[in-house]
CSV table of C-alpha atoms and ligand atoms in Angstrom, one decimal:
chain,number,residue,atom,x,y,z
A,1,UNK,CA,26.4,-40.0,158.9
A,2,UNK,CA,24.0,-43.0,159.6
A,3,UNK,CA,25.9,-46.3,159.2
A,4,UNK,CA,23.8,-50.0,159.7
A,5,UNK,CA,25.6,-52.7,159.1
A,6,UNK,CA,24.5,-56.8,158.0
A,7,UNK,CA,26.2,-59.1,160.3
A,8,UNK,CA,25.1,-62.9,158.7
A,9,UNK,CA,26.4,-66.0,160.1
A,10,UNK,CA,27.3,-67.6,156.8
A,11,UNK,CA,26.7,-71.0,158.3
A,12,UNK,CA,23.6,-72.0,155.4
A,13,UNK,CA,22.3,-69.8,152.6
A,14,UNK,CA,19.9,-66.6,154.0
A,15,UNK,CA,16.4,-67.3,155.2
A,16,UNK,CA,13.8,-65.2,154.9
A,17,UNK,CA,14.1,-64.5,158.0
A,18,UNK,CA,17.7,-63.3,157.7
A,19,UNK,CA,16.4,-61.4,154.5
A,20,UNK,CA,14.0,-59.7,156.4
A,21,UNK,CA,16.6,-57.9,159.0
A,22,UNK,CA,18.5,-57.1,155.8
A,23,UNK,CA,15.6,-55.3,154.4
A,24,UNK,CA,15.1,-53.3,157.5
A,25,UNK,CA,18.7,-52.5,158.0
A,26,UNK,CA,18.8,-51.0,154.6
A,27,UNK,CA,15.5,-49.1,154.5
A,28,UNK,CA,16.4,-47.7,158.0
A,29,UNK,CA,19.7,-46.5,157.2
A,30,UNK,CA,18.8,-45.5,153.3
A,31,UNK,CA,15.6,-43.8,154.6
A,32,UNK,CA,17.9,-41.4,156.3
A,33,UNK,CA,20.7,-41.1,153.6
A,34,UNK,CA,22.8,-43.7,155.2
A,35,UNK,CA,25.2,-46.5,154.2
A,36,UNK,CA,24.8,-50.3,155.2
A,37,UNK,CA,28.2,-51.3,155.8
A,38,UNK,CA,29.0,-55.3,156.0
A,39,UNK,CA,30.5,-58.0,158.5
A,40,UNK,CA,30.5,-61.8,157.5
A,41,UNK,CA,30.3,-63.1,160.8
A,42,UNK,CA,32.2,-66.3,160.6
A,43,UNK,CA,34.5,-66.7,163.6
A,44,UNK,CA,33.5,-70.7,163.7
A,45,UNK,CA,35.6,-71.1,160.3
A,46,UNK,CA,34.3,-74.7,160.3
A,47,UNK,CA,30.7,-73.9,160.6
A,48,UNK,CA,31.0,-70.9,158.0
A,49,UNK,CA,32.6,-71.5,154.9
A,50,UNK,CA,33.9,-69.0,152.1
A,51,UNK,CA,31.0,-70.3,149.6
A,52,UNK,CA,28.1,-69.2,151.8
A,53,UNK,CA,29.5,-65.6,152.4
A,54,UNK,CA,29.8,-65.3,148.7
A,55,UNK,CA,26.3,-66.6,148.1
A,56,UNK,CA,25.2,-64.3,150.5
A,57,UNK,CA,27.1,-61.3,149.0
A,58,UNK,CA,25.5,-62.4,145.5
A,59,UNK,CA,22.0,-62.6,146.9
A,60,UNK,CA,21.9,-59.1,148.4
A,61,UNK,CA,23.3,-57.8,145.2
A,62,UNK,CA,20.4,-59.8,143.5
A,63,UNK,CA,17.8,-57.7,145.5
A,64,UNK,CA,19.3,-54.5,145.0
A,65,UNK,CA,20.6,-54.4,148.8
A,66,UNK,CA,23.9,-54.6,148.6
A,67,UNK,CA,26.0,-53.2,150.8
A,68,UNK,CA,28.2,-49.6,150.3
A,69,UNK,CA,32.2,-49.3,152.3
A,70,UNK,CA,34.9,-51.1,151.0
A,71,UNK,CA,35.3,-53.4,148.2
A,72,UNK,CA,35.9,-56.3,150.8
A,73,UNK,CA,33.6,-57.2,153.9
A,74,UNK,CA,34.8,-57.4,157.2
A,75,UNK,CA,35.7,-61.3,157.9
A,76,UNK,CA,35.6,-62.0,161.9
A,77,UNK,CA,37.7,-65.0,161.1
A,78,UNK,CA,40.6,-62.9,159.8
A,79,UNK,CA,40.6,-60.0,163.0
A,80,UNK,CA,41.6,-62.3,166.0
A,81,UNK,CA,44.6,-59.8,167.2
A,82,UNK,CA,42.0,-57.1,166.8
A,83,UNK,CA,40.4,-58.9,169.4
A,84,UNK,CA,42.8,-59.8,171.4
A,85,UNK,CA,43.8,-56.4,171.9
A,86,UNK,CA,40.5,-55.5,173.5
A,87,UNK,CA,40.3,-58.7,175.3
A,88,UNK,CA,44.0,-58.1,177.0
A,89,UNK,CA,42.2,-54.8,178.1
A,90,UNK,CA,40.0,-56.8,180.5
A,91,UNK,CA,42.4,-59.0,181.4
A,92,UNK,CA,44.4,-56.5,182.8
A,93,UNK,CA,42.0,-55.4,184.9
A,94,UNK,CA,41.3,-58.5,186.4
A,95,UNK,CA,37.8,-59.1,184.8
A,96,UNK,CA,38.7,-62.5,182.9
A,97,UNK,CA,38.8,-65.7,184.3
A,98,UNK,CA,39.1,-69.5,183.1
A,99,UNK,CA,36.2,-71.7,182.9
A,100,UNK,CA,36.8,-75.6,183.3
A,101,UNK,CA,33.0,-76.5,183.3
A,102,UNK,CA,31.7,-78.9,180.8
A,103,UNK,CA,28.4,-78.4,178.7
A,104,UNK,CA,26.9,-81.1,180.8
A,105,UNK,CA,27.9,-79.9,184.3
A,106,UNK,CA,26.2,-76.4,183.1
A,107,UNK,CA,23.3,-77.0,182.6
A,108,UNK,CA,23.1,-79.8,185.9
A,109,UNK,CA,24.2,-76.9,187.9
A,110,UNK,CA,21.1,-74.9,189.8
A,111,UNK,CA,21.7,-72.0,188.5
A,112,UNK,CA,18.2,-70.2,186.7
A,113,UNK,CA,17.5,-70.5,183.2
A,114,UNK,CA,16.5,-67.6,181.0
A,115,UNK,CA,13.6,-67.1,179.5
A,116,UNK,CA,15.4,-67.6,176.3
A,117,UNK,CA,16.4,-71.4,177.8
A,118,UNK,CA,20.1,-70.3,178.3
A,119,UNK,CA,21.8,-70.8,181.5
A,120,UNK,CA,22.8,-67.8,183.8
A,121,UNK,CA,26.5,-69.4,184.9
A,122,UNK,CA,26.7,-69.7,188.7
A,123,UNK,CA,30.6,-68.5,188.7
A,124,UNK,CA,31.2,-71.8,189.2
A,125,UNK,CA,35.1,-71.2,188.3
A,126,UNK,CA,35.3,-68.2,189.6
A,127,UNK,CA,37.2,-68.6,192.7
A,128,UNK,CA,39.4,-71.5,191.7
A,129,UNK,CA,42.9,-70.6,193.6
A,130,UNK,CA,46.2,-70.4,190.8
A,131,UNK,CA,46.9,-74.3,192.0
A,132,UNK,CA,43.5,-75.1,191.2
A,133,UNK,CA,43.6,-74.0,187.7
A,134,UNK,CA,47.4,-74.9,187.3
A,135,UNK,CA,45.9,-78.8,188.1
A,136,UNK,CA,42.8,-78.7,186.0
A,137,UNK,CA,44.6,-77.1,182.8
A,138,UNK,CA,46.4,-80.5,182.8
A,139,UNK,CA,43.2,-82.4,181.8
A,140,UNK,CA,41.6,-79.6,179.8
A,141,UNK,CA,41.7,-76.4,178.0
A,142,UNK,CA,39.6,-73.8,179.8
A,143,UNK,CA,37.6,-71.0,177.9
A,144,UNK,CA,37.6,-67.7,179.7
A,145,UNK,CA,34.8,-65.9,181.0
A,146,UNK,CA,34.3,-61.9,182.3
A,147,UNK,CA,33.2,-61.2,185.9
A,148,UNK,CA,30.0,-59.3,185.4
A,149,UNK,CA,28.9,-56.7,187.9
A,150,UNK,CA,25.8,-56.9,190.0
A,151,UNK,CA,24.3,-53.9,188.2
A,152,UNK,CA,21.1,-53.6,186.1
A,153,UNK,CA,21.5,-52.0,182.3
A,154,UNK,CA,18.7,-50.3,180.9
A,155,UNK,CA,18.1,-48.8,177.3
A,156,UNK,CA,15.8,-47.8,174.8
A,157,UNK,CA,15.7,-50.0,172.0
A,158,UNK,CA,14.7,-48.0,169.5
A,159,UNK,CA,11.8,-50.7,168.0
A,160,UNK,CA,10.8,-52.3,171.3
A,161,UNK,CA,11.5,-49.6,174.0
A,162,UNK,CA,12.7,-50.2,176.9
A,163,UNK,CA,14.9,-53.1,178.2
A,164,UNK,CA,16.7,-53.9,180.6
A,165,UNK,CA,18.7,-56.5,182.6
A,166,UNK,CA,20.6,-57.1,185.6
A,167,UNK,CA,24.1,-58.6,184.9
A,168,UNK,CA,24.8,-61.0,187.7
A,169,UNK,CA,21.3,-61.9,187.5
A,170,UNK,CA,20.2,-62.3,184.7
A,171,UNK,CA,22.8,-63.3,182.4
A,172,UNK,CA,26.0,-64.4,184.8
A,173,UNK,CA,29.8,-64.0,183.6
A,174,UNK,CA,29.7,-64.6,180.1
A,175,UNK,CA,32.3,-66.2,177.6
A,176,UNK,CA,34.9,-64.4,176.1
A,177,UNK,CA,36.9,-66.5,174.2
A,178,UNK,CA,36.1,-70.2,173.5
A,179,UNK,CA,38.4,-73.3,174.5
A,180,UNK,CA,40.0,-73.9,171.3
A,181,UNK,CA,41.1,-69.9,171.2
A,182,UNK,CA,38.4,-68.7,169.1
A,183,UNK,CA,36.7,-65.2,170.3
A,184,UNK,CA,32.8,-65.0,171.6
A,185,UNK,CA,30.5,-63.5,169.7
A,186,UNK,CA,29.9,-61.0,172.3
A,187,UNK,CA,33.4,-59.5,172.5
A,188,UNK,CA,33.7,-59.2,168.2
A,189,UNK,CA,30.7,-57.8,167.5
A,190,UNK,CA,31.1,-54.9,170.2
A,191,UNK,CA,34.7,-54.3,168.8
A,192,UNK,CA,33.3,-54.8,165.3
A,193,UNK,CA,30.5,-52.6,165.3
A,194,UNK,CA,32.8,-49.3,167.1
A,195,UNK,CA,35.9,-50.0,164.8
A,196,UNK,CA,33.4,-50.0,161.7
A,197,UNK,CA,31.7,-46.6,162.7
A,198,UNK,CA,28.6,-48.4,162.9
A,199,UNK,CA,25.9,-46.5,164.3
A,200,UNK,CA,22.9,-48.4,164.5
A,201,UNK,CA,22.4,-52.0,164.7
A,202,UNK,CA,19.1,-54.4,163.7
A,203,UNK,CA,19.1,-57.3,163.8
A,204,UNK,CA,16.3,-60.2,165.5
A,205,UNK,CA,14.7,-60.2,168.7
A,206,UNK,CA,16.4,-63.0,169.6
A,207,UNK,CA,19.8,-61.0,170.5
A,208,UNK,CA,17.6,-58.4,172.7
A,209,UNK,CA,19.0,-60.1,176.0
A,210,UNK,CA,22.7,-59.9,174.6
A,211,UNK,CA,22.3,-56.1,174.2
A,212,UNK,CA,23.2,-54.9,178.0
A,213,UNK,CA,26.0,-57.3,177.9
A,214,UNK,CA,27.2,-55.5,174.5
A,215,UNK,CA,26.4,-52.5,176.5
A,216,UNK,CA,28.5,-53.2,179.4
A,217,UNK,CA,31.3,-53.8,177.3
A,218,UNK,CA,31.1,-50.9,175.1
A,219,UNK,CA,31.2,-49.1,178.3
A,220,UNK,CA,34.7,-51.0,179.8
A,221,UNK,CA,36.2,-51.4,176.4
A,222,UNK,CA,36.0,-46.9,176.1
A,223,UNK,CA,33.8,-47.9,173.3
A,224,UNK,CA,31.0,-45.9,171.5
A,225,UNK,CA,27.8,-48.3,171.4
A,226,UNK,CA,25.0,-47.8,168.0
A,227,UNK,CA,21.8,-47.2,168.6
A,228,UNK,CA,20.0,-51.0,168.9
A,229,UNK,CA,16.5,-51.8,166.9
A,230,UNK,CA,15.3,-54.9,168.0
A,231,UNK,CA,12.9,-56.3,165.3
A,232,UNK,CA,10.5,-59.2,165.7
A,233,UNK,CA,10.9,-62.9,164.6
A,234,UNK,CA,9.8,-64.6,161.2
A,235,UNK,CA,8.0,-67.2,162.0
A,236,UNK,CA,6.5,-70.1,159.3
A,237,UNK,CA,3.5,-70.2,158.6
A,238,UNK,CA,2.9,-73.4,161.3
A,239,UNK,CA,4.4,-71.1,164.1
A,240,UNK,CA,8.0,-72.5,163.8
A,241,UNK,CA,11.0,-70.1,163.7
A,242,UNK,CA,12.7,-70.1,160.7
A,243,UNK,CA,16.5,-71.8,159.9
A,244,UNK,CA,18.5,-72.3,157.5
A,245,UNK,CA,17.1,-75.6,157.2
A,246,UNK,CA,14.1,-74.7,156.2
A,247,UNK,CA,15.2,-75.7,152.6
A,248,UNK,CA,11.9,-73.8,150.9
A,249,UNK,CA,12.5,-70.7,152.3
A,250,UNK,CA,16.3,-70.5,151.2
A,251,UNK,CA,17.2,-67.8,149.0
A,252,UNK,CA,18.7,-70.3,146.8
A,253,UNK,CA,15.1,-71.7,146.4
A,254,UNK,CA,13.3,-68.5,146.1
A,255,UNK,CA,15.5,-66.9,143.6
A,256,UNK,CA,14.3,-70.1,141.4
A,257,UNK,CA,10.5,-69.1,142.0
A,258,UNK,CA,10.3,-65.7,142.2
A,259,UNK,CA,11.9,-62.3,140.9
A,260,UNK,CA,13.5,-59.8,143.5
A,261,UNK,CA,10.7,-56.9,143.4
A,262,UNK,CA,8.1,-60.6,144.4
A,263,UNK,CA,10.3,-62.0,147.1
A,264,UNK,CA,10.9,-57.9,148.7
A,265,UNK,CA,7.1,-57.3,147.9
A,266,UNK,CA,5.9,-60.2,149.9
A,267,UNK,CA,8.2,-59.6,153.0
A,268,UNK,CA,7.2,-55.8,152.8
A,269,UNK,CA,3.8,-56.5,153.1
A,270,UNK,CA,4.4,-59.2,156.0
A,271,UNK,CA,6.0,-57.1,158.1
A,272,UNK,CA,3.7,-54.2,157.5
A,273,UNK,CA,5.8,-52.3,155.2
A,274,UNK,CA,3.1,-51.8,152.5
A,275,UNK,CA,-0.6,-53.2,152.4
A,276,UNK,CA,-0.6,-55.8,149.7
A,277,UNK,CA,2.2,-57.8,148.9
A,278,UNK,CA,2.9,-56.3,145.1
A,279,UNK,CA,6.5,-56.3,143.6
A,280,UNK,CA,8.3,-53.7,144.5
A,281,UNK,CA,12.0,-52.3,144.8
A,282,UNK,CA,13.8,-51.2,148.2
A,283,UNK,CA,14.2,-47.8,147.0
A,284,UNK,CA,10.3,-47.7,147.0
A,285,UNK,CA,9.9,-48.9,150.4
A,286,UNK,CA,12.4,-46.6,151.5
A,287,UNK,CA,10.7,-43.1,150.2
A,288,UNK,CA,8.1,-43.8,152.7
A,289,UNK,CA,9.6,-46.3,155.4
A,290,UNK,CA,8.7,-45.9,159.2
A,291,UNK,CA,9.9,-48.1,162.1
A,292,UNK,CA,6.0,-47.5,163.3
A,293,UNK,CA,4.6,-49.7,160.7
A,294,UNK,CA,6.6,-52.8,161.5
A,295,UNK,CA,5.2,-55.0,164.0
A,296,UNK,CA,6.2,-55.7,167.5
A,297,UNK,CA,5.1,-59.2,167.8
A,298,UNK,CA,6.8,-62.1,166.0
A,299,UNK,CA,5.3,-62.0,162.4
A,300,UNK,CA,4.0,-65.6,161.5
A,301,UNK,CA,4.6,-65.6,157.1
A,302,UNK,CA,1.0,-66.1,155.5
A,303,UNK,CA,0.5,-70.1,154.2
A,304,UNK,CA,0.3,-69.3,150.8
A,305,UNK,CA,3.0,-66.7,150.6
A,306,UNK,CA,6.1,-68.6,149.6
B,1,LIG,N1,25.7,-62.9,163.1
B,1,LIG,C1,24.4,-62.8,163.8
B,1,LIG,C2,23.3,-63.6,163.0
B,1,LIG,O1,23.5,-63.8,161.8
B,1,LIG,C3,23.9,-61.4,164.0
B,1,LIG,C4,24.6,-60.7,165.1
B,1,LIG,C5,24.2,-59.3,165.3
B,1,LIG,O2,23.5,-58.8,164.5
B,1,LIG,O3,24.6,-58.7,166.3
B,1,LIG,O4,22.3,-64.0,163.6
């Protein structure tokens, strides 16, 4: 059984950008008699609150996209022992380490940036002796990192191809769990997404880089990884990327405009789903949907669409 899965950051209302991964989550796993199971990813409790997850619950209802499984969604905020559990495996062997460096002394430190402008850490902390970190957790609170290998992951995405990355190279020891306590992204989603059965993941572009790094630790964890589609950014129509700040293209904004069957028309035809942008349902998209039609490149939305 095919299982996708929405993962939204309730940190604003959707974008049409987030709206578009939801689309394509759904016709993928719906084109082949799956279910679309979902995760309110909202492990920064302060930056997600309850009312956005329910807004976003009611505005995939609203365009006939909501999700199948259980009653309830999975909250990150409520699984922290889940995670711990996993993160205690690494520990054990070794692999986790505090990290006393400050924002500032990351990014003054030599160490490459990535082509997606974040740092790759230099291990900085890494060989700090017991005393070393006994004296230094007097002034601060460290977060914890995992010692990466030096070894290169590849895979087939199943959108873009293939990717792949080196570890120590190109992406450094990453965070596991933050200063104040609260568990990285990368660790919940990877023990998210194999707890929940989920077997394939899409989501935006912009997460391609984190994928050997999820891979890596569906590999140590004993884990089963999903198969990854990758799809392209949303851009506006000026060439910016689109966030929830974008106030027009909320769904609280469109919903006063335009009728579900417009807005999923209009975002089918942009990303190449059918050729004019005419209403129309998700169940129609999905009798004929095809991961061939949808672009590689970012899609920039048409000026007059919205
Ligand atoms: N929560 C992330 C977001 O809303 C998505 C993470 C994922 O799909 O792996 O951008």
């Amino acid at each position: 059984m095919i299982a996708g899965r929405y993962a939204p950051s309730p940190s604003g209302r959707m974008h049409l950008g987030n709206l578009m991964c939801c689309l394509l989550a759904w016709l993928s796993a719906k084109s082949k008699d799956g279910q679309v199971l979902l995760r309110i990813e909202d492990l920064d409790t302060q930056r997600c609150p309850r009312v956005f997850a329910d807004a976003i619950i009611d505005d995939l209802a609203w365009l006939g996209l909501a999700a199948d499984g259980p009653q309830l969604p999975v909250y990150q905020s409520e699984r922290a022992e889940i995670y711990q559990r996993y993160y205690d495996i690494l520990d054990r062997r070794g692999l986790v380490y505090p990290c006393f460096c400050s924002r500032s002394q990351l990014h003054a430190a030599s160490a490459p940036h990535r082509s997606d402008g974040q740092v790759v850490y230099a291990g900085t902390c890494r060989g700090l002796t017991p005393a070393e970190v006994a004296e230094r957790c007097k002034i601060r609170a460290p977060a914890w990192r995992v010692q990466v290998p030096d070894e290169t992951i590849s895979f087939t995405d199943g959108h873009m191809g293939m990717y792949e990355e080196n570890l120590a190279r190109d992406c450094g020891d990453f965070y596991l769990r933050r200063a104040d306590g609260v568990f990285a992204y990368q660790l919940a989603v990877v023990v998210d997404d194999a707890l929940m059965g989920v077997t394939e993941v899409v989501r935006g572009s912009d997460l391609l880089s984190s994928t050997p790094r999820q891979l890596w630790l569906y590999r140590e964890l004993g884990l089963t990884p999903p198969t990854f589609y990758h799809l392209p950014l949303l851009l506006a129509p000026d060439g910016r990327r689109l966030s929830k700040r974008d106030g027009d293209q909320s769904l609280e904004n469109l919903r006063a405009r335009y009728s579900a069957e417009e807005i999923i028309g209009k975002l089918a035809f942009a990303c190449g789903l059918q050729a004019t942008p005419r209403p129309v349902t998700p169940q129609e998209l999905a009798a004929d949907f095809d991961w061939a039609k949808v672009p590689k490149n970012d899609i920039v939305l048409p000026e007059s669409m919205f």
